[in-house]
PDB file of C-alpha atoms in Angstrom:
ATOM      1  CA  MET F   4     118.360  60.002 142.248  1.00 58.00           C
ATOM      2  CA  ARG F   5     121.207  58.799 140.051  1.00 54.00           C
ATOM      3  CA  MET F   6     120.323  56.643 137.074  1.00 59.00           C
ATOM      4  CA  ARG F   7     122.413  54.348 134.950  1.00 54.00           C
ATOM      5  CA  MET F   8     121.973  52.591 131.660  1.00 55.00           C
ATOM      6  CA  GLY F   9     121.933  48.823 131.958  1.00 52.00           C
ATOM      7  CA  VAL F  10     124.895  48.305 129.656  1.00 39.00           C
ATOM      8  CA  MET F  11     128.008  46.182 129.621  1.00 27.00           C
ATOM      9  CA  ALA F  12     131.429  47.532 128.644  1.00 25.00           C
ATOM     10  CA  VAL F  13     130.790  46.811 124.956  1.00 24.00           C
ATOM     11  CA  GLY F  14     128.166  49.580 124.942  1.00 29.00           C
ATOM     12  CA  CYS F  15     130.428  52.261 126.420  1.00 28.00           C
ATOM     13  CA  ALA F  16     130.805  54.153 123.168  1.00 27.00           C
ATOM     14  CA  LEU F  17     127.262  55.393 123.668  1.00 27.00           C
ATOM     15  CA  TRP F  18     127.410  56.485 127.275  1.00 30.00           C
ATOM     16  CA  SER F  19     129.360  58.910 129.401  1.00 31.00           C
ATOM     17  CA  GLY F  20     130.856  57.659 132.634  1.00 35.00           C
ATOM     18  CA  CYS F  21     131.396  54.146 131.315  1.00 33.00           C
ATOM     19  CA  ALA F  22     134.488  53.483 133.411  1.00 33.00           C
ATOM     20  CA  ASP F  23     132.302  52.043 136.152  1.00 37.00           C
ATOM     21  CA  ALA F  24     129.954  50.063 133.892  1.00 34.00           C
ATOM     22  CA  GLU F  25     128.529  46.999 135.631  1.00 36.00           C
ATOM     23  CA  THR F  26     125.773  44.544 135.084  1.00 35.00           C
ATOM     24  CA  PRO F  27     122.492  46.017 136.419  1.00 36.00           C
ATOM     25  CA  LYS F  28     122.115  43.465 139.223  1.00 32.00           C
ATOM     26  CA  GLU F  29     125.400  44.601 140.790  1.00 32.00           C
ATOM     27  CA  THR F  30     124.002  47.918 141.986  1.00 29.00           C
ATOM     28  CA  ASN F  31     120.956  48.810 144.056  1.00 33.00           C
ATOM     29  CA  ALA F  32     121.775  52.481 144.642  1.00 43.00           C
ATOM     30  CA  GLU F  33     120.950  53.610 141.127  1.00 65.00           C
ATOM     31  CA  GLU F  34     118.007  53.234 138.794  1.00 78.00           C
ATOM     32  CA  VAL F  35     118.585  51.105 135.695  1.00 90.00           C
ATOM     33  CA  ILE F  36     117.413  52.338 132.302  1.00 93.00           C
ATOM     34  CA  THR F  37     117.304  49.684 129.600  1.00 92.00           C
ATOM     35  CA  SER F  38     114.989  51.320 127.061  1.00 93.00           C
ATOM     36  CA  VAL F  39     114.004  54.640 125.510  1.00 95.00           C
ATOM     37  CA  ARG F  40     110.594  55.069 123.865  1.00 95.00           C
ATOM     38  CA  LEU F  41     109.565  57.907 121.570  1.00 96.00           C
ATOM     39  CA  VAL F  42     105.881  58.438 120.811  1.00 96.00           C
ATOM     40  CA  PHE F  43     104.986  61.070 118.200  1.00 97.00           C
ATOM     41  CA  GLU F  44     101.306  62.009 118.537  1.00 97.00           C
ATOM     42  CA  PRO F  45      99.893  63.924 115.504  1.00 96.00           C
ATOM     43  CA  GLN F  46      98.254  67.167 116.583  1.00 93.00           C
ATOM     44  CA  ASP F  47      95.570  66.856 113.899  1.00 89.00           C
ATOM     45  CA  GLY F  48      94.598  63.322 114.947  1.00 85.00           C
ATOM     46  CA  GLY F  49      95.489  59.996 113.428  1.00 85.00           C
ATOM     47  CA  GLY F  50      97.733  57.218 114.563  1.00 91.00           C
ATOM     48  CA  SER F  51     100.871  57.859 116.576  1.00 94.00           C
ATOM     49  CA  VAL F  52     104.391  56.902 115.501  1.00 92.00           C
ATOM     50  CA  GLU F  53     106.402  54.914 118.066  1.00 93.00           C
ATOM     51  CA  ALA F  54     110.116  54.169 118.076  1.00 92.00           C
ATOM     52  CA  TRP F  55     112.228  52.292 120.618  1.00 91.00           C
ATOM     53  CA  TRP F  56     115.842  52.000 121.588  1.00 90.00           C
ATOM     54  CA  ARG F  57     116.544  48.927 123.691  1.00 88.00           C
ATOM     55  CA  ASP F  58     119.737  47.686 125.281  1.00 86.00           C
ATOM     56  CA  THR F  59     119.858  44.228 123.748  1.00 77.00           C
ATOM     57  CA  GLU F  60     123.138  43.520 125.555  1.00 79.00           C
ATOM     58  CA  VAL F  61     121.149  43.349 128.800  1.00 79.00           C
ATOM     59  CA  LEU F  62     117.658  42.425 127.620  1.00 80.00           C
ATOM     60  CA  GLY F  63     118.762  39.702 125.222  1.00 71.00           C
ATOM     61  CA  ALA F  64     116.913  38.369 122.177  1.00 58.00           C
ATOM     62  CA  ALA F  65     113.505  39.161 123.687  1.00 58.00           C
ATOM     63  CA  ALA F  66     114.226  42.870 123.174  1.00 57.00           C
ATOM     64  CA  GLY F  67     114.127  42.554 119.406  1.00 56.00           C
ATOM     65  CA  ASP F  68     115.921  45.239 117.425  1.00 53.00           C
ATOM     66  CA  ALA F  69     118.054  47.709 119.356  1.00 55.00           C
ATOM     67  CA  ARG F  70     116.298  50.567 117.640  1.00 57.00           C
ATOM     68  CA  ARG F  71     113.552  51.097 115.133  1.00 59.00           C
ATOM     69  CA  ASP F  72     114.917  52.668 111.975  1.00 58.00           C
ATOM     70  CA  PRO F  73     113.881  55.019 110.621  1.00 71.00           C
ATOM     71  CA  VAL F  74     111.464  57.237 112.549  1.00 86.00           C
ATOM     72  CA  PRO F  75     108.899  57.829 109.764  1.00 86.00           C
ATOM     73  CA  LEU F  76     107.133  61.207 109.986  1.00 91.00           C
ATOM     74  CA  THR F  77     105.009  63.195 107.541  1.00 90.00           C
ATOM     75  CA  ALA F  78     106.208  66.450 105.986  1.00 93.00           C
ATOM     76  CA  GLY F  79     104.109  69.376 107.156  1.00 94.00           C
ATOM     77  CA  GLY F  80     102.931  67.514 110.257  1.00 94.00           C
ATOM     78  CA  ALA F  81     102.956  68.738 113.849  1.00 97.00           C
ATOM     79  CA  TYR F  82     103.478  66.262 116.683  1.00 97.00           C
ATOM     80  CA  LEU F  83     103.624  66.070 120.443  1.00 98.00           C
ATOM     81  CA  LEU F  84     106.679  63.953 121.201  1.00 98.00           C
ATOM     82  CA  ARG F  85     106.599  62.073 124.501  1.00 98.00           C
ATOM     83  CA  VAL F  86     109.930  60.648 125.658  1.00 98.00           C
ATOM     84  CA  SER F  87     109.925  57.749 128.133  1.00 98.00           C
ATOM     85  CA  PHE F  88     112.751  55.960 129.945  1.00 97.00           C
ATOM     86  CA  LEU F  89     112.082  52.432 131.179  1.00 96.00           C
ATOM     87  CA  ASN F  90     113.631  49.531 133.052  1.00 95.00           C
ATOM     88  CA  GLU F  91     112.370  46.454 131.216  1.00 92.00           C
ATOM     89  CA  LEU F  92     114.248  44.119 133.519  1.00 91.00           C
ATOM     90  CA  GLU F  93     111.281  44.588 135.871  1.00 91.00           C
ATOM     91  CA  GLU F  94     107.919  42.868 135.325  1.00 89.00           C
ATOM     92  CA  PRO F  95     105.936  44.890 134.539  1.00 94.00           C
ATOM     93  CA  ALA F  96     108.405  47.380 133.083  1.00 93.00           C
ATOM     94  CA  GLU F  97     109.263  50.235 135.435  1.00 96.00           C
ATOM     95  CA  ASP F  98     108.648  53.716 134.011  1.00 97.00           C
ATOM     96  CA  ILE F  99     111.679  55.725 135.124  1.00 97.00           C
ATOM     97  CA  SER F 100     110.169  58.814 133.478  1.00 97.00           C
ATOM     98  CA  GLU F 101     107.971  59.358 136.517  1.00 96.00           C
ATOM     99  CA  GLU F 102     111.049  59.651 138.718  1.00 96.00           C
ATOM    100  CA  VAL F 103     112.643  62.026 136.211  1.00 97.00           C
ATOM    101  CA  ARG F 104     109.484  64.152 136.374  1.00 97.00           C
ATOM    102  CA  ALA F 105     109.485  64.049 140.191  1.00 97.00           C
ATOM    103  CA  GLU F 106     113.083  65.295 140.190  1.00 97.00           C
ATOM    104  CA  ALA F 107     112.666  67.663 137.259  1.00 98.00           C
ATOM    105  CA  GLU F 108     114.809  70.361 138.897  1.00 97.00           C
ATOM    106  CA  GLU F 109     117.805  68.023 138.470  1.00 98.00           C
ATOM    107  CA  HIS F 110     117.119  66.653 134.978  1.00 98.00           C
ATOM    108  CA  GLN F 111     116.748  67.894 131.422  1.00 98.00           C
ATOM    109  CA  VAL F 112     116.266  66.073 128.115  1.00 98.00           C
ATOM    110  CA  PHE F 113     118.167  67.455 125.124  1.00 98.00           C
ATOM    111  CA  LEU F 114     117.258  66.719 121.496  1.00 98.00           C
ATOM    112  CA  THR F 115     120.147  67.181 119.099  1.00 98.00           C
ATOM    113  CA  GLY F 116     121.422  65.710 115.841  1.00 97.00           C
ATOM    114  CA  SER F 117     121.425  66.527 112.158  1.00 96.00           C
ATOM    115  CA  ALA F 118     117.650  65.990 111.787  1.00 96.00           C
ATOM    116  CA  VAL F 119     116.735  68.590 114.433  1.00 97.00           C
ATOM    117  CA  GLN F 120     116.683  72.362 114.737  1.00 97.00           C
ATOM    118  CA  GLY F 121     115.811  73.631 118.195  1.00 98.00           C
ATOM    119  CA  PRO F 122     117.098  75.133 121.445  1.00 98.00           C
ATOM    120  CA  ALA F 123     120.015  72.672 121.750  1.00 98.00           C
ATOM    121  CA  THR F 124     121.089  72.728 118.087  1.00 97.00           C
ATOM    122  CA  PRO F 125     122.521  75.360 115.741  1.00 92.00           C
ATOM    123  CA  ALA F 126     120.185  76.770 113.101  1.00 91.00           C
ATOM    124  CA  SER F 127     120.066  74.530 110.041  1.00 91.00           C
ATOM    125  CA  ALA F 128     118.036  74.895 106.873  1.00 90.00           C
ATOM    126  CA  ASP F 129     118.517  71.174 106.161  1.00 93.00           C
ATOM    127  CA  ALA F 130     117.071  69.771 109.404  1.00 96.00           C
ATOM    128  CA  PRO F 131     113.536  68.476 108.732  1.00 96.00           C
ATOM    129  CA  LEU F 132     112.400  68.675 112.397  1.00 97.00           C
ATOM    130  CA  VAL F 133     111.872  71.823 114.471  1.00 97.00           C
ATOM    131  CA  HIS F 134     111.882  71.179 118.227  1.00 98.00           C
ATOM    132  CA  THR F 135     110.405  73.194 121.096  1.00 98.00           C
ATOM    133  CA  TYR F 136     110.082  72.209 124.755  1.00 98.00           C
ATOM    134  CA  ALA F 137     106.485  71.548 125.858  1.00 98.00           C
ATOM    135  CA  ASP F 138     106.992  71.017 129.602  1.00 98.00           C
ATOM    136  CA  VAL F 139     108.866  72.745 132.423  1.00 98.00           C
ATOM    137  CA  ASP F 140     109.970  72.065 135.983  1.00 98.00           C
ATOM    138  CA  ALA F 141     108.652  73.882 139.060  1.00 97.00           C
ATOM    139  CA  GLY F 142     111.073  76.752 138.405  1.00 97.00           C
ATOM    140  CA  GLY F 143     109.935  77.217 134.817  1.00 98.00           C
ATOM    141  CA  LEU F 144     113.001  75.630 133.226  1.00 98.00           C
ATOM    142  CA  PRO F 145     112.558  73.108 130.380  1.00 98.00           C
ATOM    143  CA  LEU F 146     112.305  69.395 131.156  1.00 98.00           C
ATOM    144  CA  GLY F 147     111.847  67.639 127.795  1.00 98.00           C
ATOM    145  CA  LEU F 148     109.679  64.612 128.532  1.00 98.00           C
ATOM    146  CA  GLU F 149     107.118  66.368 126.304  1.00 98.00           C
ATOM    147  CA  ASN F 150     108.139  68.258 123.178  1.00 98.00           C
ATOM    148  CA  GLY F 151     106.647  69.999 120.204  1.00 98.00           C
ATOM    149  CA  ILE F 152     107.884  68.735 116.833  1.00 98.00           C
ATOM    150  CA  VAL F 153     107.043  70.403 113.530  1.00 97.00           C
ATOM    151  CA  VAL F 154     108.115  68.618 110.336  1.00 97.00           C
ATOM    152  CA  ARG F 155     108.842  71.453 107.963  1.00 95.00           C
ATOM    153  CA  GLY F 156     109.877  69.405 104.960  1.00 92.00           C
ATOM    154  CA  SER F 157     111.441  66.241 103.626  1.00 93.00           C
ATOM    155  CA  GLY F 158     114.853  65.112 104.741  1.00 93.00           C
ATOM    156  CA  ALA F 159     116.764  62.628 106.835  1.00 93.00           C
ATOM    157  CA  GLY F 160     119.277  62.606 109.639  1.00 94.00           C
ATOM    158  CA  SER F 161     119.950  61.640 113.225  1.00 94.00           C
ATOM    159  CA  LEU F 162     117.929  62.410 116.338  1.00 96.00           C
ATOM    160  CA  HIS F 163     119.964  62.169 119.552  1.00 96.00           C
ATOM    161  CA  VAL F 164     118.108  61.905 122.862  1.00 97.00           C
ATOM    162  CA  THR F 165     120.169  62.793 125.942  1.00 98.00           C
ATOM    163  CA  LEU F 166     118.895  62.686 129.513  1.00 98.00           C
ATOM    164  CA  ARG F 167     121.212  64.853 131.600  1.00 98.00           C
ATOM    165  CA  HIS F 168     121.452  64.566 135.377  1.00 97.00           C
ATOM    166  CA  LEU F 169     122.082  68.043 136.823  1.00 98.00           C
ATOM    167  CA  PRO F 170     122.520  67.647 140.581  1.00 96.00           C
ATOM    168  CA  VAL F 171     122.544  70.384 143.188  1.00 94.00           C
ATOM    169  CA  LEU F 172     126.154  70.970 144.240  1.00 90.00           C
ATOM    170  CA  GLY F 173     126.224  72.403 147.739  1.00 89.00           C
ATOM    171  CA  ASP F 174     123.545  75.062 147.612  1.00 90.00           C
ATOM    172  CA  ALA F 175     124.035  75.804 143.915  1.00 94.00           C
ATOM    173  CA  PRO F 176     121.759  74.175 141.312  1.00 96.00           C
ATOM    174  CA  SER F 177     123.420  72.798 138.192  1.00 97.00           C
ATOM    175  CA  LYS F 178     120.216  73.207 136.220  1.00 98.00           C
ATOM    176  CA  VAL F 179     120.019  76.859 135.242  1.00 98.00           C
ATOM    177  CA  GLU F 180     118.539  78.905 132.425  1.00 98.00           C
ATOM    178  CA  GLY F 181     120.112  78.626 128.995  1.00 98.00           C
ATOM    179  CA  LEU F 182     121.625  75.123 129.128  1.00 98.00           C
ATOM    180  CA  ALA F 183     120.138  74.090 125.786  1.00 98.00           C
ATOM    181  CA  GLU F 184     121.511  77.212 124.136  1.00 98.00           C
ATOM    182  CA  ARG F 185     124.948  76.461 125.608  1.00 98.00           C
ATOM    183  CA  VAL F 186     124.767  72.935 124.171  1.00 98.00           C
ATOM    184  CA  ALA F 187     123.931  74.416 120.766  1.00 98.00           C
ATOM    185  CA  ALA F 188     126.923  76.735 120.924  1.00 98.00           C
ATOM    186  CA  GLU F 189     129.565  74.562 122.587  1.00 97.00           C
ATOM    187  CA  GLY F 190     128.329  70.980 122.806  1.00 97.00           C
ATOM    188  CA  MET F 191     127.191  68.753 125.669  1.00 97.00           C
ATOM    189  CA  ALA F 192     130.585  68.862 127.378  1.00 97.00           C
ATOM    190  CA  ALA F 193     130.065  72.588 128.059  1.00 97.00           C
ATOM    191  CA  ILE F 194     127.297  72.017 130.614  1.00 98.00           C
ATOM    192  CA  PRO F 195     127.488  70.488 134.107  1.00 97.00           C
ATOM    193  CA  GLY F 196     126.256  67.067 135.170  1.00 97.00           C
ATOM    194  CA  GLU F 197     126.415  63.642 133.561  1.00 96.00           C
ATOM    195  CA  SER F 198     124.396  61.989 130.801  1.00 96.00           C
ATOM    196  CA  ASP F 199     122.211  59.170 132.136  1.00 95.00           C
ATOM    197  CA  VAL F 200     121.060  58.323 128.599  1.00 94.00           C
ATOM    198  CA  ASP F 201     122.514  59.176 125.187  1.00 94.00           C
ATOM    199  CA  VAL F 202     120.953  57.288 122.277  1.00 93.00           C
ATOM    200  CA  SER F 203     120.410  57.941 118.588  1.00 92.00           C
ATOM    201  CA  PHE F 204     117.517  57.311 116.186  1.00 93.00           C
ATOM    202  CA  ASP F 205     117.427  57.676 112.389  1.00 91.00           C
ATOM    203  CA  VAL F 206     114.759  60.033 111.046  1.00 93.00           C
ATOM    204  CA  SER F 207     113.341  59.871 107.530  1.00 90.00           C
ATOM    205  CA  VAL F 208     110.764  62.265 106.081  1.00 92.00           C
ATOM    206  CA  PRO F 209     109.812  61.423 102.480  1.00 90.00           C
TER     207      PRO F 209
END
C-alpha cells in the first residue's frame, strides 16, 4: 500500500515526493492522509492530551486550525502516545492507521525534533521528552503507532512525526534493524523509502 498526503502544491515544503502532488480525488491507487492525531494517555490515570494536525488546504474551513499548539504535557509525567493517521475526506473518517498496522513490515513511525530524545534523535540534555517504541511488527522491529513518552522536565521544542514507507525491493526488505539509530546519526535521507507523512507539533512543558 502506498499512501499520500492530501495536499496541494502549496504544502510541498512539508512533504517528500511533492513533484507529483495532486488533489486527492485524482488518484484511486493510493490512500489519502489528511490528518494526524496524537493522543497522550497518562500512565497514572487522568485525562488524555490530544493534538491534531490537519491539512486545511484540502479539508477547508471545517478543519479548524492546522495544528494545535502547543502540546501541553506535565513535567515528571509518563504517557502512552498513540499516533493515528486519518482520511477525513471520508464520512465517517477513515482510520489509515489500521492499514499501517496491517502492513507494519513496510512502515515505521519516527519521532524527532528538538523536544525529543529517543532512538531516532541524538542525545540531548535539553529535550523535555524521552521516547521509546511501545509496539513492534511481526519480525520484532519497531512500528511507532504506540510509544512511551516520559517528560523528564520543563522545556519546549518541536516534535516531528514521520511515517516512512519502507517497501520490499525484490526479495530484500527495506525495513531492517537500526533504522531509527541511522536517522539519529545521519538524518532521514540516510534510510530507504519515502515519507508518507512529515508534520510538526510544538511542545511546551511548564
